[in-house]
Structures are given as C-alpha cells and as structure tokens.
Short mmCIF file of C-alpha atoms in Angstrom, two decimals:
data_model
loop_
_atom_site.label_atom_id
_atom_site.label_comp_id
_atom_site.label_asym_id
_atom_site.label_seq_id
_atom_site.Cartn_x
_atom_site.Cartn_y
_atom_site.Cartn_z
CA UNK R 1142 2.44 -104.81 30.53
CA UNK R 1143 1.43 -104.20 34.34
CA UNK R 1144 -1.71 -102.45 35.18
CA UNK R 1145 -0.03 -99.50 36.45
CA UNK R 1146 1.72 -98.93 33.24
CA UNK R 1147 -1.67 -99.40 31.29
CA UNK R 1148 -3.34 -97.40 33.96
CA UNK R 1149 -0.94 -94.77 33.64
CA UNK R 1150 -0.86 -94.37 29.56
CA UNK R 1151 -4.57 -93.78 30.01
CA UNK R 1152 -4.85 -91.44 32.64
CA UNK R 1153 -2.28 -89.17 32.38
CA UNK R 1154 -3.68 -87.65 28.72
CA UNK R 1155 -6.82 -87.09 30.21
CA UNK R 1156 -5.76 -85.57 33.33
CA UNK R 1157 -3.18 -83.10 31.28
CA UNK R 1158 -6.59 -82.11 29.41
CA UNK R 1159 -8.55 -81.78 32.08
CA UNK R 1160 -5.26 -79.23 33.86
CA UNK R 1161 -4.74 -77.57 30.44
CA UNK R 1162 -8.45 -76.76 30.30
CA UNK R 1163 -9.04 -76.12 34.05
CA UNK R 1164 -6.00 -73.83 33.93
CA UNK R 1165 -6.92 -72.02 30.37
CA UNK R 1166 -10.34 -71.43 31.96
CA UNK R 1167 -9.88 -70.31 35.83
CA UNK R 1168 -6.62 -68.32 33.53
CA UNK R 1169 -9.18 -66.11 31.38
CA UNK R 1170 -12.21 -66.29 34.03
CA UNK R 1171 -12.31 -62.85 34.06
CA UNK R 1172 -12.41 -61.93 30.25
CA UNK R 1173 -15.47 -64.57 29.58
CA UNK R 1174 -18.72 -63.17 28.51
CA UNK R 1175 -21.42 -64.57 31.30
CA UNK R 1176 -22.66 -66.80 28.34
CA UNK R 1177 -19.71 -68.31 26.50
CA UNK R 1178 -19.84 -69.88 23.08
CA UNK R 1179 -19.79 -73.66 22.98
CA UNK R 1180 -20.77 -75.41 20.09
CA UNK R 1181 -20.16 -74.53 16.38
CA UNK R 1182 -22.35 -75.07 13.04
CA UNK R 1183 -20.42 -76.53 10.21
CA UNK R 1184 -19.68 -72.92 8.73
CA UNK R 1185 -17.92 -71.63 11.80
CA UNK R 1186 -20.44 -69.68 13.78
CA UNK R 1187 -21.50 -70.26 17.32
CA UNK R 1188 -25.37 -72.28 17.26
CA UNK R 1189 -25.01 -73.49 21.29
CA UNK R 1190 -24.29 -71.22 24.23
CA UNK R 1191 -23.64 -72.45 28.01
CA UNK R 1192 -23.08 -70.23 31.24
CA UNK R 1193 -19.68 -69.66 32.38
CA UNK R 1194 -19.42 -71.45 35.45
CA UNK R 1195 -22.08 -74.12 33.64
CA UNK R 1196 -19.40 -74.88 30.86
CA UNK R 1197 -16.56 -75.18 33.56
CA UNK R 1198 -17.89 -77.99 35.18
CA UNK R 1199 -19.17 -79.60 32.49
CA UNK R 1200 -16.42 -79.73 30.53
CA UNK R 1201 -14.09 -80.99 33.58
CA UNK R 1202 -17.03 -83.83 34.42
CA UNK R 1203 -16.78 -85.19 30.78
CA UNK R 1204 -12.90 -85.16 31.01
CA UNK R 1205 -12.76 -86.80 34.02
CA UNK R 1206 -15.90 -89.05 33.55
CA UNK R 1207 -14.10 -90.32 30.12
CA UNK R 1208 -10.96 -90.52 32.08
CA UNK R 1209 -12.11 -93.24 34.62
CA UNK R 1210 -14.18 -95.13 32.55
CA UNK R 1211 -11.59 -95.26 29.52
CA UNK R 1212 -8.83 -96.12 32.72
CA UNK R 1213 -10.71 -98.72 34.30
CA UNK R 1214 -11.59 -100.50 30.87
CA UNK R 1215 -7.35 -101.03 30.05
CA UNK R 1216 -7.09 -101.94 33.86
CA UNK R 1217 -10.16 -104.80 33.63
CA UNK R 1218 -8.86 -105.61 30.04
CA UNK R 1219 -5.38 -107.32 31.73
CA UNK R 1220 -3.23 -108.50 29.24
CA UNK R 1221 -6.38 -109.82 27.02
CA UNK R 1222 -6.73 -108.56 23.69
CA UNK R 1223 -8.60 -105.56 23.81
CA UNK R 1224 -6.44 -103.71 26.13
CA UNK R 1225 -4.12 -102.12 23.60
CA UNK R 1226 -6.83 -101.33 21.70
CA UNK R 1227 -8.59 -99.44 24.83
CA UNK R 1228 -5.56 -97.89 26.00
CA UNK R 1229 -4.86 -96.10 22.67
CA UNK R 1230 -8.49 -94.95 22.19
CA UNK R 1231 -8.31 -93.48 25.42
CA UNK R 1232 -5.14 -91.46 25.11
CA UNK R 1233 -6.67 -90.56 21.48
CA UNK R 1234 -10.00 -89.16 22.63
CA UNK R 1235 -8.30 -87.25 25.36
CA UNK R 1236 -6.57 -85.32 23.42
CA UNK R 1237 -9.56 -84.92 20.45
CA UNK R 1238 -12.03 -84.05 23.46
CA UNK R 1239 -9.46 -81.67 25.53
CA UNK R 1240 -8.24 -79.31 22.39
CA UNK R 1241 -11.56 -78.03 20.79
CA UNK R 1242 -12.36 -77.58 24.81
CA UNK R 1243 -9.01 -74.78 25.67
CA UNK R 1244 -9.75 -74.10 22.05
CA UNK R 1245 -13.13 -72.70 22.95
CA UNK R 1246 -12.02 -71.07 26.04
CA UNK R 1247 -10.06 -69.36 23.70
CA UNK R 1248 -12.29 -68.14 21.66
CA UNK R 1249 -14.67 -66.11 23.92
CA UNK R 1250 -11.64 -64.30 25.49
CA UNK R 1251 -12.37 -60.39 25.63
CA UNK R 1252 -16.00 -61.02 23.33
CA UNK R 1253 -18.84 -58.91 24.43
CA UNK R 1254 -21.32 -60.67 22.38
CA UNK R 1255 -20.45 -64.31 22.28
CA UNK R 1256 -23.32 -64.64 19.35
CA UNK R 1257 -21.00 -63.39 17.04
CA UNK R 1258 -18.33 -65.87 18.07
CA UNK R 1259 -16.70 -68.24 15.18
CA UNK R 1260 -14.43 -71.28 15.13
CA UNK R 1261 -12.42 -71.68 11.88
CA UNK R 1262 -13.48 -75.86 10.42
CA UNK R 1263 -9.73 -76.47 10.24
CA UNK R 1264 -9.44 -76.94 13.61
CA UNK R 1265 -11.55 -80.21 13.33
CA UNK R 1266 -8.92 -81.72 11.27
CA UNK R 1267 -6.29 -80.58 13.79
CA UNK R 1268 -7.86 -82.42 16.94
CA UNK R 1269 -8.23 -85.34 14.49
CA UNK R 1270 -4.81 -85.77 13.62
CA UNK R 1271 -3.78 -84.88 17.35
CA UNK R 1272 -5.70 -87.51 18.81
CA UNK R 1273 -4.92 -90.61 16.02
CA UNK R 1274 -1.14 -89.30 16.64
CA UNK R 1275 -1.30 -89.65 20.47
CA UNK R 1276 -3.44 -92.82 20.16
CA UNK R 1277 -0.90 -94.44 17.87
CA UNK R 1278 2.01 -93.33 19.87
CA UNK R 1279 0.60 -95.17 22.99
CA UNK R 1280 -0.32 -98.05 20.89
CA UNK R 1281 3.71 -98.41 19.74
CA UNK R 1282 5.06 -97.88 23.79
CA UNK R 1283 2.47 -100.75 25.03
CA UNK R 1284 3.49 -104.73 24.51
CA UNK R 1285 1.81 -106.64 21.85
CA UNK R 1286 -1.47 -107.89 22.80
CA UNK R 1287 -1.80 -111.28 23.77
CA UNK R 1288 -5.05 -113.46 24.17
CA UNK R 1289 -6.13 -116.92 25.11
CA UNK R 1290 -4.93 -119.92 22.56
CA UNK R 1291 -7.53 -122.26 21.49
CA UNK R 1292 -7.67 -126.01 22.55
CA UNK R 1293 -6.77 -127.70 19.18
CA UNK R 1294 -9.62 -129.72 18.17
CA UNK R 1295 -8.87 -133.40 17.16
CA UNK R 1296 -9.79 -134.20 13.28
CA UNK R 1297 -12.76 -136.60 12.80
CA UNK R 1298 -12.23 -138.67 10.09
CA UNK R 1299 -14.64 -138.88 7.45
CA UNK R 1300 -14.39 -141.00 4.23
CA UNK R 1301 -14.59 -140.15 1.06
CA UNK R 1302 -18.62 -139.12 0.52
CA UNK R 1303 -19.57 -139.14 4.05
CA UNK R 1304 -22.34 -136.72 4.72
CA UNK R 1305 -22.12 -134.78 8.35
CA UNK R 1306 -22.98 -131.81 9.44
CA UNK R 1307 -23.24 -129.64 13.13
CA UNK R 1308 -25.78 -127.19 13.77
CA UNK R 1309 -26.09 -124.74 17.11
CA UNK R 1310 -28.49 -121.74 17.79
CA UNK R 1311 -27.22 -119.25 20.31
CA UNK R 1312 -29.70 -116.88 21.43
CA UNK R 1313 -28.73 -113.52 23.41
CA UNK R 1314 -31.63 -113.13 26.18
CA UNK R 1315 -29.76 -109.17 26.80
CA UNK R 1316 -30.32 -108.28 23.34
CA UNK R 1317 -33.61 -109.65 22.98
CA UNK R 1318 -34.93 -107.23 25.72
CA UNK R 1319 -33.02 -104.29 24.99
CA UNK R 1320 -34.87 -104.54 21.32
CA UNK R 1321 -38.19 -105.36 23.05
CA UNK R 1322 -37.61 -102.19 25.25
CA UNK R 1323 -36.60 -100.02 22.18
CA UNK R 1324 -39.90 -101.66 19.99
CA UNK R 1325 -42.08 -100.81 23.11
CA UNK R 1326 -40.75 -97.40 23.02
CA UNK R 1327 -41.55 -96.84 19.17
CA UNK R 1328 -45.02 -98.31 19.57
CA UNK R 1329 -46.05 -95.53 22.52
CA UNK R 1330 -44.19 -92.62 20.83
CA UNK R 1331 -46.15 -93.96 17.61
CA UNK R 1332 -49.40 -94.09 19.37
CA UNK R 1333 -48.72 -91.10 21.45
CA UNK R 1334 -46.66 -89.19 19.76
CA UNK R 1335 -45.03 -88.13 16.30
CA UNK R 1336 -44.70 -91.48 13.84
CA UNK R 1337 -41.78 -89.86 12.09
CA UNK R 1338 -40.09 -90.27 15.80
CA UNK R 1339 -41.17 -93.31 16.64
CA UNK R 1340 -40.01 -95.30 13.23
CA UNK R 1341 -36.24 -94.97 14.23
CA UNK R 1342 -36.93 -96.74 17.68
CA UNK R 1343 -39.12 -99.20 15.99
CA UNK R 1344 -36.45 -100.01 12.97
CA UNK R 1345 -33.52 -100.25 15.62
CA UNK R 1346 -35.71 -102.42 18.01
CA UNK R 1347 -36.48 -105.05 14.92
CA UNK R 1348 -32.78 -105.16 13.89
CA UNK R 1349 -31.76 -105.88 17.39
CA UNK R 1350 -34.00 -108.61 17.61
CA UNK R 1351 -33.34 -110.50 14.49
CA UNK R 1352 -29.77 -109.80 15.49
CA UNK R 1353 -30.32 -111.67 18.73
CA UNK R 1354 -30.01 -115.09 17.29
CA UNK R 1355 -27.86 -116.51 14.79
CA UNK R 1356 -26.94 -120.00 13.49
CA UNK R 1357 -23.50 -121.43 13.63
CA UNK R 1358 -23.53 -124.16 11.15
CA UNK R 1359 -20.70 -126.84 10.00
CA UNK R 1360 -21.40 -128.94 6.80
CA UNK R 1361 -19.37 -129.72 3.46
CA UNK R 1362 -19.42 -125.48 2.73
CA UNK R 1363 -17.26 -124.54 5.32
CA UNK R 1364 -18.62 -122.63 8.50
CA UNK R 1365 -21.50 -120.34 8.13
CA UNK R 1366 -23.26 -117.96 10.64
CA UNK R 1367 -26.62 -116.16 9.78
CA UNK R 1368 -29.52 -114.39 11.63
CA UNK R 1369 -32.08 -117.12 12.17
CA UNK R 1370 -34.71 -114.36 10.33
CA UNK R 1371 -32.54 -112.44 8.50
CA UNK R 1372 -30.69 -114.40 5.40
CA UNK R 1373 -28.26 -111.52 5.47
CA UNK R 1374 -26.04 -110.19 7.11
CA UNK R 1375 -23.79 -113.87 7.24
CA UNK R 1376 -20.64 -115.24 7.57
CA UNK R 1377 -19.39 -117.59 5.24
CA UNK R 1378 -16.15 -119.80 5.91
CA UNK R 1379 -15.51 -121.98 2.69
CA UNK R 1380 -13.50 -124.88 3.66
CA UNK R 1381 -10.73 -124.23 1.12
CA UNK R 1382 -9.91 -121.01 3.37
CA UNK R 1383 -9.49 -122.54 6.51
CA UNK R 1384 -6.51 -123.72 8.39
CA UNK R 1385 -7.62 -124.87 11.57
CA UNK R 1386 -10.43 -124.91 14.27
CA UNK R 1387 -10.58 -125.28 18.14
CA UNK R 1388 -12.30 -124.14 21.07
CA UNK R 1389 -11.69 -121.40 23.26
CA UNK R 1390 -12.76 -119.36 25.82
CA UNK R 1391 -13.69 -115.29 25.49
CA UNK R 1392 -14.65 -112.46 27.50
CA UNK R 1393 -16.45 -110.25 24.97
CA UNK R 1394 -15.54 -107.18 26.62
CA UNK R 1395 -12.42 -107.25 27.41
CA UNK R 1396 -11.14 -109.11 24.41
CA UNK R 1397 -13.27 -107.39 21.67
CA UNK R 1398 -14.97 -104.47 23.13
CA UNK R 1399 -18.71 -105.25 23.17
CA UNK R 1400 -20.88 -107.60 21.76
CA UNK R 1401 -22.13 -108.28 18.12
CA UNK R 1402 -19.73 -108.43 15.06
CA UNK R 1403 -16.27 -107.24 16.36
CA UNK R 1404 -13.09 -106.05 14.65
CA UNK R 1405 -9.33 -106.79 15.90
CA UNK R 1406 -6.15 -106.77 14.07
CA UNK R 1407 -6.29 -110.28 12.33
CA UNK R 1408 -9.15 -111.32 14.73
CA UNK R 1409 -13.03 -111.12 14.21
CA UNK R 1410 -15.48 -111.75 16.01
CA UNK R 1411 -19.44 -112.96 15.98
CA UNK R 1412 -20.15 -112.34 20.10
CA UNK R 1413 -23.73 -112.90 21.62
CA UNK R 1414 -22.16 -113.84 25.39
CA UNK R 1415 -18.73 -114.34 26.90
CA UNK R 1416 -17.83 -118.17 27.02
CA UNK R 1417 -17.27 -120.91 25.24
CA UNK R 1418 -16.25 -120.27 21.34
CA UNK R 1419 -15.10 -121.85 17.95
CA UNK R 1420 -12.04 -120.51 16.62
CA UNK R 1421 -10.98 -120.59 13.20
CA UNK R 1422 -7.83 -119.89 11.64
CA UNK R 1423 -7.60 -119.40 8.14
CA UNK R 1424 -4.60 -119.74 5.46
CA UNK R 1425 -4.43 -116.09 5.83
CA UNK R 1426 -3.34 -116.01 9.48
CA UNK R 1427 -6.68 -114.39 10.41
CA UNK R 1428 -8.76 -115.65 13.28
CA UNK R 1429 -12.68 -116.03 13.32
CA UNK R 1430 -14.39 -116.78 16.89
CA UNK R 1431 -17.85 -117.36 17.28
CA UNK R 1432 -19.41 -117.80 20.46
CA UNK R 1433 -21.84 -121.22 20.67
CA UNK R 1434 -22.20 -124.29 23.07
CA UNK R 1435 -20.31 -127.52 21.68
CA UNK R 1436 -17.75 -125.79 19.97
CA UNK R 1437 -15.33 -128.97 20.46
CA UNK R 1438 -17.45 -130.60 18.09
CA UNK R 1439 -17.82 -128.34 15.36
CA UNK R 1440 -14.17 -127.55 15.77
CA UNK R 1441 -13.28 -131.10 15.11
CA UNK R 1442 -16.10 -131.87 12.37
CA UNK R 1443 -14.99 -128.87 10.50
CA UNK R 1444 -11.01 -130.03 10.97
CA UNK R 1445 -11.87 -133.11 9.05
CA UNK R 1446 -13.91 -131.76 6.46
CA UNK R 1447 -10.74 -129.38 5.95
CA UNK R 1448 -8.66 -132.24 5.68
CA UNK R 1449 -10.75 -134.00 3.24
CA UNK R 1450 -11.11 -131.44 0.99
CA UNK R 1451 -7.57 -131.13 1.09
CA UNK R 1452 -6.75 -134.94 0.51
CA UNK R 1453 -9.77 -134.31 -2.68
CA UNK R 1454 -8.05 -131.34 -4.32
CA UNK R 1455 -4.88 -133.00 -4.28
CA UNK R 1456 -6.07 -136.41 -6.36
#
C-alpha cells in the first residue's frame, strides 16, 4: 500500500471529526452556556467544566494533534509491520475521541446551568463499538502487512551429549535513565513532599530499571530471556516448540510500536533497541524476535540443538 493511501485512511477520520465537531460547535455557538459541561462522573453528571471558546480550541488541538501524529506514524511505518496496526488505531480513536466531543456540544445546547448537565453511560459503549468498527474496517481495506524475513541461520552440528550453550546481555542505556529520572523524582517528592506520592514514581522507576537489562540465553532448554535482577517476568522457548531460528533486522517502532515486550498478530516481541535480532519460529507458525548482538550464533546453536532433540525423540 502507498503512503498516500495509508496517509489518507488516517487522516481523513480525524479531519471528518475535527469538521463534525467544529461545525456542531460554531452551529450551536450561540445556545452554549459561557461555561459548558465537559467531563462526566461515572453516574452521568457533569464533575469538569471548561469556557466556551476554551473547549473549542481544545478540543480541535487534540483532534488535530492526534491526527498528525497518528498520520505521520502509518507514513514512517512504510510497508513494515506495524503500519496496519497504526493505521487502524488511528481511524479507531478518531472516531472514539470525535463522538463523546459533538456529543457534548450537544448536551449544553439551550442549558442555563451547565452544573446540572448529564451524559447517559451508554454512550461510552457506543463510541467503543464506533471506533473498533471503523478501526477494523480500515484494517480489512489496507494490504496485509509485510516485514523483513530473517537470514536463515545454518545448523551447528552437535553430537549426541555435547554440552554448548550462548549467552548475551543487552542493556537499554534510554531506559536506564528514564527510570533513574523517575527514581530521582520519587526520592525529592519523598523528601519534599507527600510519601504516598512519591512511592508510585519510585515503584515505576525500579521496574524500569530492572527492566532495562535482560539475558538472552541458548542452552539444551530452548531459548530463555529474563531480567538480569528480576527472575520473573521471562521467556521461555523449550526446544520441542521451535521450528527455526535466524537473524534479522528490526526497527522497534515502526515494526512493533515501542519498546519492551510487544504484541503482533503471530509475532512477539522482547525490544530494548532497533537492530540486530534472533528470530524464532515455532511449530505454531508464531514468531519470537529478540533484540541482542550475535544473533547469527545463537540462531544457529539453537537450530542444532532443535535438530538434535528431534533426531533424540525419534530413537
């Protein structure tokens, strides 16, 4: 699929939110209180008020902020994995952002008191199922992803109770400072502050950081990666699941989203950088990539453990 066409399936929900709620607004200008309604508690009544020209712009900036950065994501994505995937959460969160926006235009029409305002909860469920219905409709019009095919990784032959193993740690230097940063910021709004405010910062900070590194290993259990300080969470690869391995390359973003443990349809992923990876391809058709230096090596290590612990189970 071009970029135009991805560009297009993108843009074109949020800028038909962005008109609908422009024109609903600058429509009913008139008939709005001078402070309008704009958030609603779980039991219907209005808890949030803006001014009216406030609201206006601030509900066109997030439409049209979302907009660009949602567009220029499926444009950047190419025809890498990912870009379906952007595309269609684009489209979806146009439409689940732009409706309860008209919606509470709507609302304050002709109200003298906009305290008294209320928004039925049903509505939530409606935006929901308008925005996973748009999102899956542009999913079905764009072409199947596509992303890069790993190098096949020869098979090193091992004999029969030959020990080896393959071992990498892969540090992220970005995620190690962002959880410094967050840690630093729980220890002064600790020492400053409330503790009850700084213990999320401090918890998040700590995860971060023994999220930063993990260990990719390759031995006689099949591929495992774990935290190098935290035993769980890990993934475990026993050889009896796995088809194949190679190496390939992966831009984190693009391809999976982000960075961390990442979800795609029939493709994980354990992401630190962009780069150099180890795929894996189990019996199940699904693909693992992990993102480590050597990953020729452990690609072709773990092929011929595969392969002799298929030649074992079938004496």
């Amino acid at each position: 699929m071009n970029a135009i066409r991805r560009a297009a399936l993108t843009a074109v929900p949020f800028g038909a939110a962005t008109a609908a709620y422009l024109g609903t607004f600058l429509a009913y200008h008139d008939r709005l209180p001078q402070r309008i309604a704009t958030h609603f508690s779980g039991g219907g009544g209005a808890d949030a008020f803006m001014g009216r020209t406030t609201a206006l712009w601030t509900g066109c900036g997030l439409l049209v902020g979302l907009g660009l950065l949602f567009t220029v994501l499926s444009v950047a994505s190419g025809k890498n994995a990912g870009s379906r995937l952007n595309t269609a959460l684009g489209a979806g969160t146009a439409v689940a952002l732009g409706y309860p926006l008209v919606l509470t235009v709507l609302v304050n029409v002709d109200v003298q008191d906009s305290s008294g305002v209320r928004l039925p909860l049903w509505h939530v469920a409606v935006l929901l199922l308008a925005g996973v219905a748009v999102g899956a409709l542009v999913w079905w019009l764009m072409d199947e992803e596509q992303h890069p095919e790993p190098t096949s990784a020869a098979s090193l032959p091992l004999a029969d109770g030959e020990a080896a193993a393959w071992s990498r740690t892969i540090v992220s230097r970005v995620l190690l400072l962002a959880a410094g940063a967050i840690v630093v910021a729980g220890v002064f709004t600790v020492a400053f502050g409330s503790w009850q405010r700084g213990l999320a910062p401090l918890v998040i900070g700590l995860v971060c950081g023994a999220a930063a590194a993990v260990r990719v290993t390759v031995d006689r259990r099949g591929l495992t990666v774990t935290s190098t300080v935290l035993p769980r969470p890990r993934l475990a690869l026993p050889l009896g699941s796995i088809a194949d391995a190679g190496s390939v390359r992966v831009n984190a973003m693009t391809e999976f989203g982000g960075w961390g443990y990442r979800i795609r349809p029939n493709r994980r992923g354990v992401l630190l950088r962009s780069g150099e990876a180890l795929s894996v391809r189990t019996t199940g058709g699904r693909e693992y990539v992990v993102t480590v230096d050597d990953s020729t090596t452990a690609a072709a290590l773990l092929n011929g453990l595969t392969d002799r612990d298929a030649r074992e189970r079938d004496q």
